[in-house]
XYZ file of N, CA and C in Angstrom:
405
model
N -12.708 64.581 151.734
C -12.240 63.374 151.496
C -11.132 63.167 150.619
N -11.308 63.523 149.169
C -10.255 63.831 148.332
C -8.985 64.777 148.725
N -9.342 65.812 149.113
C -8.528 66.462 149.596
C -7.466 65.938 150.418
N -8.104 65.148 151.496
C -7.270 64.290 152.505
C -6.243 63.231 151.750
N -6.761 62.555 150.845
C -5.909 61.650 150.007
C -4.721 62.297 149.232
N -5.152 63.593 148.868
C -4.099 64.286 148.078
C -3.001 64.893 148.961
N -3.514 65.111 150.356
C -2.312 65.823 151.435
C -1.531 64.500 151.647
N -2.183 63.376 151.830
C -1.292 62.192 152.136
C -0.681 61.649 151.177
N -0.745 61.795 149.998
C -0.170 61.254 148.927
C 0.589 62.322 148.240
N 1.934 62.793 148.594
C 2.461 63.671 148.171
C 4.124 63.279 147.924
N 4.933 64.229 147.726
C 6.241 63.951 147.358
C 6.955 63.605 148.706
N 6.534 63.748 149.854
C 7.188 63.455 150.906
C 6.673 61.902 151.088
N 5.585 61.620 151.160
C 4.973 60.373 151.212
C 5.634 59.512 150.375
N 5.854 59.765 148.991
C 6.575 59.090 148.000
C 8.036 58.731 148.555
N 8.729 59.747 148.929
C 10.138 59.517 149.160
C 10.331 58.697 150.454
N 9.492 58.806 151.572
C 9.397 57.988 152.635
C 9.113 56.547 152.349
N 8.219 56.247 151.377
C 7.774 54.825 151.221
C 8.815 54.360 150.222
N 9.584 54.973 149.381
C 10.539 54.509 148.477
C 11.452 53.653 149.249
N 12.073 54.343 150.385
C 13.025 54.147 150.991
C 12.852 52.453 151.711
N 11.573 52.210 151.624
C 11.365 50.904 152.531
C 11.273 49.750 151.157
N 11.184 50.099 149.902
C 11.113 49.103 148.867
C 12.374 48.203 148.913
N 12.424 46.904 148.707
C 13.380 46.190 148.666
C 13.418 45.285 147.296
N 14.360 44.234 147.133
C 14.131 43.110 145.887
C 12.889 42.404 146.099
N 12.703 42.132 147.175
C 11.190 41.274 147.451
C 9.956 42.023 147.004
N 10.190 43.207 146.962
C 8.799 43.809 146.598
C 9.031 43.768 145.170
N 10.150 44.106 144.549
C 10.206 44.291 143.100
C 9.715 42.718 142.423
N 10.248 41.754 143.178
C 9.838 40.494 142.697
C 8.413 40.116 142.782
N 7.693 40.787 143.987
C 6.083 40.540 144.018
C 5.558 41.349 142.981
N 6.140 42.623 142.386
C 5.646 43.231 141.428
C 5.653 42.522 140.111
N 6.779 41.686 139.663
C 6.832 41.011 138.617
C 5.972 39.810 138.693
N 5.754 39.378 139.767
C 4.870 37.980 139.762
C 3.459 38.547 139.722
N 3.050 39.705 139.746
C 1.648 40.045 139.591
C 1.588 41.189 138.575
N 2.392 41.094 137.244
C 2.313 41.718 136.397
C 0.899 41.588 135.741
N 0.512 40.558 135.464
C -0.603 40.695 134.599
C -1.928 40.880 135.266
N -1.969 40.984 136.667
C -3.103 41.443 137.572
C -3.062 42.940 137.662
N -1.894 43.577 137.766
C -1.742 45.029 137.943
C -2.048 45.570 136.376
N -1.617 44.889 135.400
C -1.874 45.355 134.038
C -3.413 45.505 133.901
N -3.821 44.255 134.127
C -5.505 44.129 133.739
C -6.178 45.430 134.891
N -5.704 45.466 136.092
C -6.358 46.681 136.688
C -6.078 48.163 136.291
N -4.821 48.364 135.463
C -4.639 49.635 135.008
C -5.583 49.663 133.715
N -5.758 48.732 133.097
C -6.473 48.795 131.810
C -8.059 48.777 132.188
N -8.376 48.085 133.080
C -9.801 47.995 133.789
C -10.127 48.876 134.551
N -9.587 50.144 134.943
C -9.893 50.954 135.806
C -9.936 52.441 135.233
N -10.189 53.482 136.139
C -10.111 54.619 135.463
C -8.703 55.190 134.995
N -7.979 54.491 135.368
C -6.639 54.855 134.939
C -5.881 54.321 133.635
N -6.873 54.175 132.563
C -6.395 53.386 131.182
C -5.430 54.147 130.762
N -5.388 55.641 130.740
C -4.234 56.378 130.088
C -2.918 56.172 130.854
N -2.921 55.202 131.754
C -1.648 54.969 132.695
C -1.108 53.698 132.177
N -2.122 52.749 131.571
C -1.726 51.435 131.084
C -0.521 51.380 130.237
N -0.261 52.294 129.444
C 0.958 52.109 128.687
C 2.243 52.503 129.502
N 2.094 53.700 130.697
C 3.242 54.127 131.209
C 3.512 52.920 131.987
N 2.359 51.901 132.692
C 2.708 50.816 133.349
C 3.404 49.834 132.719
N 3.124 49.594 131.207
C 3.902 48.508 130.432
C 5.440 49.004 130.571
N 5.698 50.447 130.366
C 6.939 50.929 130.180
C 7.608 50.673 131.376
N 7.138 50.800 132.666
C 7.450 50.649 133.913
C 7.914 49.296 134.104
N 6.985 48.296 133.696
C 7.186 46.806 133.767
C 8.549 46.529 133.035
N 8.531 47.036 131.935
C 9.690 46.815 130.997
C 11.053 47.081 131.495
N 10.953 48.215 132.198
C 12.139 49.030 132.584
C 12.695 48.065 133.940
N 11.777 47.725 134.799
C 11.999 46.924 135.827
C 12.346 45.387 135.361
N 11.853 45.232 134.697
C 12.329 43.722 134.100
C 13.591 43.734 133.391
N 13.960 44.667 132.793
C 15.654 44.822 132.290
C 16.389 45.107 133.214
N 15.845 45.748 134.181
C 16.686 45.994 135.444
C 17.089 44.817 136.008
N 16.105 43.821 136.213
C 16.151 42.696 136.960
C 17.174 41.732 136.296
N 16.953 41.836 135.068
C 17.774 40.945 134.202
C 19.194 41.292 134.114
N 19.416 42.675 134.358
C 20.830 42.908 134.340
C 21.045 43.679 132.820
N 20.067 43.837 132.192
C 20.389 44.477 130.774
C 20.305 46.007 130.612
N 19.612 46.499 131.541
C 19.418 47.957 131.602
C 19.786 48.439 133.016
N 21.206 49.107 133.106
C 21.455 49.533 134.498
C 21.662 50.966 134.842
N 21.399 51.843 133.600
C 21.419 53.096 133.676
C 20.495 53.770 134.406
N 19.906 53.337 135.659
C 18.916 53.849 136.328
C 19.165 53.945 137.691
N 18.768 54.942 138.376
C 19.011 54.959 140.040
C 17.864 54.278 140.447
N 18.374 53.514 141.686
C 17.490 52.626 142.537
C 16.394 53.390 143.139
N 16.675 54.989 142.966
C 15.329 55.549 143.517
C 14.068 55.395 142.462
N 14.765 55.327 141.154
C 13.481 55.068 139.994
C 12.755 53.814 140.214
N 13.986 52.883 140.288
C 13.142 51.509 140.531
C 12.546 51.154 141.672
N 12.820 51.743 142.564
C 11.899 51.557 144.011
C 10.620 52.360 143.580
N 10.702 53.688 143.212
C 9.467 54.193 142.616
C 8.386 53.346 141.846
N 9.075 52.712 141.157
C 8.308 51.850 140.027
C 7.516 50.747 140.937
N 8.280 49.998 141.629
C 7.943 49.162 142.540
C 6.962 49.710 143.638
N 7.113 50.514 144.138
C 6.092 51.175 145.142
C 5.035 51.355 144.400
N 4.859 52.098 143.531
C 3.728 52.693 142.460
C 3.103 51.309 141.944
N 3.519 50.648 141.226
C 2.878 49.328 140.799
C 2.290 48.175 142.126
N 3.133 48.115 143.127
C 2.437 47.558 144.208
C 1.277 48.223 144.918
N 1.332 49.454 144.814
C 0.191 50.424 145.632
C -1.017 50.063 144.390
N -0.940 50.248 143.443
C -1.938 49.869 142.219
C -2.620 48.810 142.580
N -1.803 47.752 142.829
C -2.019 46.219 142.898
C -2.886 46.079 144.047
N -2.566 46.671 145.273
C -3.159 46.451 146.548
C -4.778 47.024 146.673
N -5.572 46.248 146.656
C -7.037 46.623 146.636
C -7.459 47.455 147.950
N -6.798 47.229 149.017
C -7.123 47.739 150.351
C -6.111 48.945 150.629
N -5.953 49.942 150.012
C -4.995 51.010 150.412
C -5.503 52.202 150.957
N -5.287 53.428 150.770
C -5.888 54.363 151.468
C -7.378 54.547 151.245
N -7.653 54.428 149.838
C -9.099 54.387 149.576
C -9.358 53.030 148.759
N -10.106 52.224 149.458
C -10.255 50.943 148.858
C -11.020 50.804 147.458
N -10.332 50.291 146.534
C -10.772 50.362 145.021
C -12.101 49.973 145.132
N -12.734 49.081 146.182
C -14.056 48.849 145.880
C -15.222 50.069 146.228
N -14.638 51.140 146.609
C -15.451 52.513 146.766
C -15.923 52.957 145.345
N -17.316 53.152 144.903
C -17.402 53.763 143.685
C -17.207 54.930 143.465
N -16.655 55.229 142.310
C -16.323 56.761 142.111
C -14.980 57.200 142.517
N -14.563 56.833 143.714
C -13.371 57.343 144.603
C -12.412 56.159 144.649
N -12.397 54.984 144.460
C -11.484 53.936 144.958
C -10.144 53.989 144.253
N -10.314 54.570 143.133
C -8.931 54.574 142.384
C -8.244 56.261 142.491
N -8.971 57.142 143.358
C -8.382 58.429 143.365
C -6.706 58.323 143.850
N -6.760 57.475 144.993
C -5.345 57.373 145.732
C -4.255 56.632 144.756
N -4.896 55.780 144.042
C -3.861 55.082 142.916
C -3.149 56.124 141.845
N -4.313 56.980 141.526
C -4.104 57.814 140.320
C -3.213 59.194 141.133
N -3.458 59.350 142.144
C -2.390 60.251 142.805
C -0.996 59.973 142.934
N -1.141 58.694 143.322
C 0.595 58.187 143.515
C 1.255 58.010 142.142
N 0.526 57.359 141.375
C 1.096 57.401 139.988
C 1.591 58.554 139.324
N 0.474 59.423 139.375
C 0.973 60.845 138.999
C 1.946 61.248 139.638
N 2.354 61.266 140.976
C 3.551 62.018 141.785
C 4.860 61.156 141.336
N 4.656 59.835 141.089
C 5.838 58.913 140.869
C 6.152 59.170 139.350
N 5.360 59.295 138.446
C 5.649 59.511 137.241
C 6.453 61.156 137.004
N 6.009 61.776 137.746
C 6.565 63.364 137.839
C 7.955 63.343 138.347
N 8.311 62.372 139.196
C 9.634 62.206 139.669
C 10.585 61.283 138.854
N 10.099 60.206 138.045
C 10.818 59.432 137.104
C 10.791 59.549 135.582
N 9.957 60.580 135.179
C 9.754 61.002 134.016
C 10.993 60.949 132.869
N 12.275 61.533 133.362
C 13.422 61.542 132.870
C 13.703 60.220 132.423
N 13.924 59.489 133.610
C 14.565 57.878 133.420
C 13.671 57.060 132.626
N 12.249 57.401 132.533
C 11.529 56.677 131.786
C 11.848 56.975 130.265
N 11.961 58.507 129.918
C 12.412 58.696 128.650
C 13.768 58.210 128.030
N 14.688 58.271 128.954
C 15.889 57.731 129.069
C 15.697 56.151 128.710
N 15.118 55.252 129.311
C 14.910 53.912 129.059
C 14.073 53.705 127.682
N 13.345 54.297 127.261
C 12.561 54.288 126.121
C 13.556 54.722 125.041
N 14.524 55.704 125.113
C 15.248 55.854 124.131
C 16.299 54.796 123.780
N 16.697 54.173 125.018
C 17.554 52.772 124.834
C 16.706 51.878 124.432
N 15.581 51.721 124.693
C 14.896 50.579 123.939
C 14.880 50.494 122.616
N 14.447 52.013 121.957
C 14.406 52.145 120.656
C 16.049 52.030 120.126
N 17.012 52.379 120.709
C 18.233 52.126 120.144
C 18.659 50.546 119.895
N 18.238 49.915 121.008
C 18.419 48.349 121.242
C 17.623 47.672 119.944
N 16.406 48.275 119.529
C 15.698 47.575 118.580
C 16.356 48.004 117.208
N 16.669 49.288 117.249
C 17.460 49.616 115.933
C 18.878 48.633 115.940
N 19.412 48.528 116.588
C 20.463 47.543 116.625
C 20.206 46.163 116.087
N 19.088 45.662 116.498
C 18.787 44.348 116.208
C 18.281 44.128 114.771
N 17.815 45.291 114.228
C 17.278 45.387 112.874
C 18.316 45.759 111.816
N 19.307 45.940 112.365
C 20.424 46.624 111.330
C 21.298 45.482 110.861
């Protein structure tokens, strides 16, 4: 069963689904920020909670027009990943004990691998902005 999920959630799946993300999806992510954050902190995905916060920050700064040095692919990957985590009835429903979060974890891992350099660039930008405010 787990192998089937790993086969379904791969780079091709991510690329295909990202092409379907639009601004409405991003708005939905932002509206459900607290619920997604709670799910990340309360599930077996605790180590991804900080990455989720960073993703929300990037998405929020992008939507406000404060941070634009990010490709649409990265923004769409963040939107897709966080919406997928939020959805309780995905490939493996979250209520299944022991395996319900495996697909969420798999998609999160693949997405982070794709956008890792953009997350680092965003974090560097945030640090520089904080330094400017404190100077």
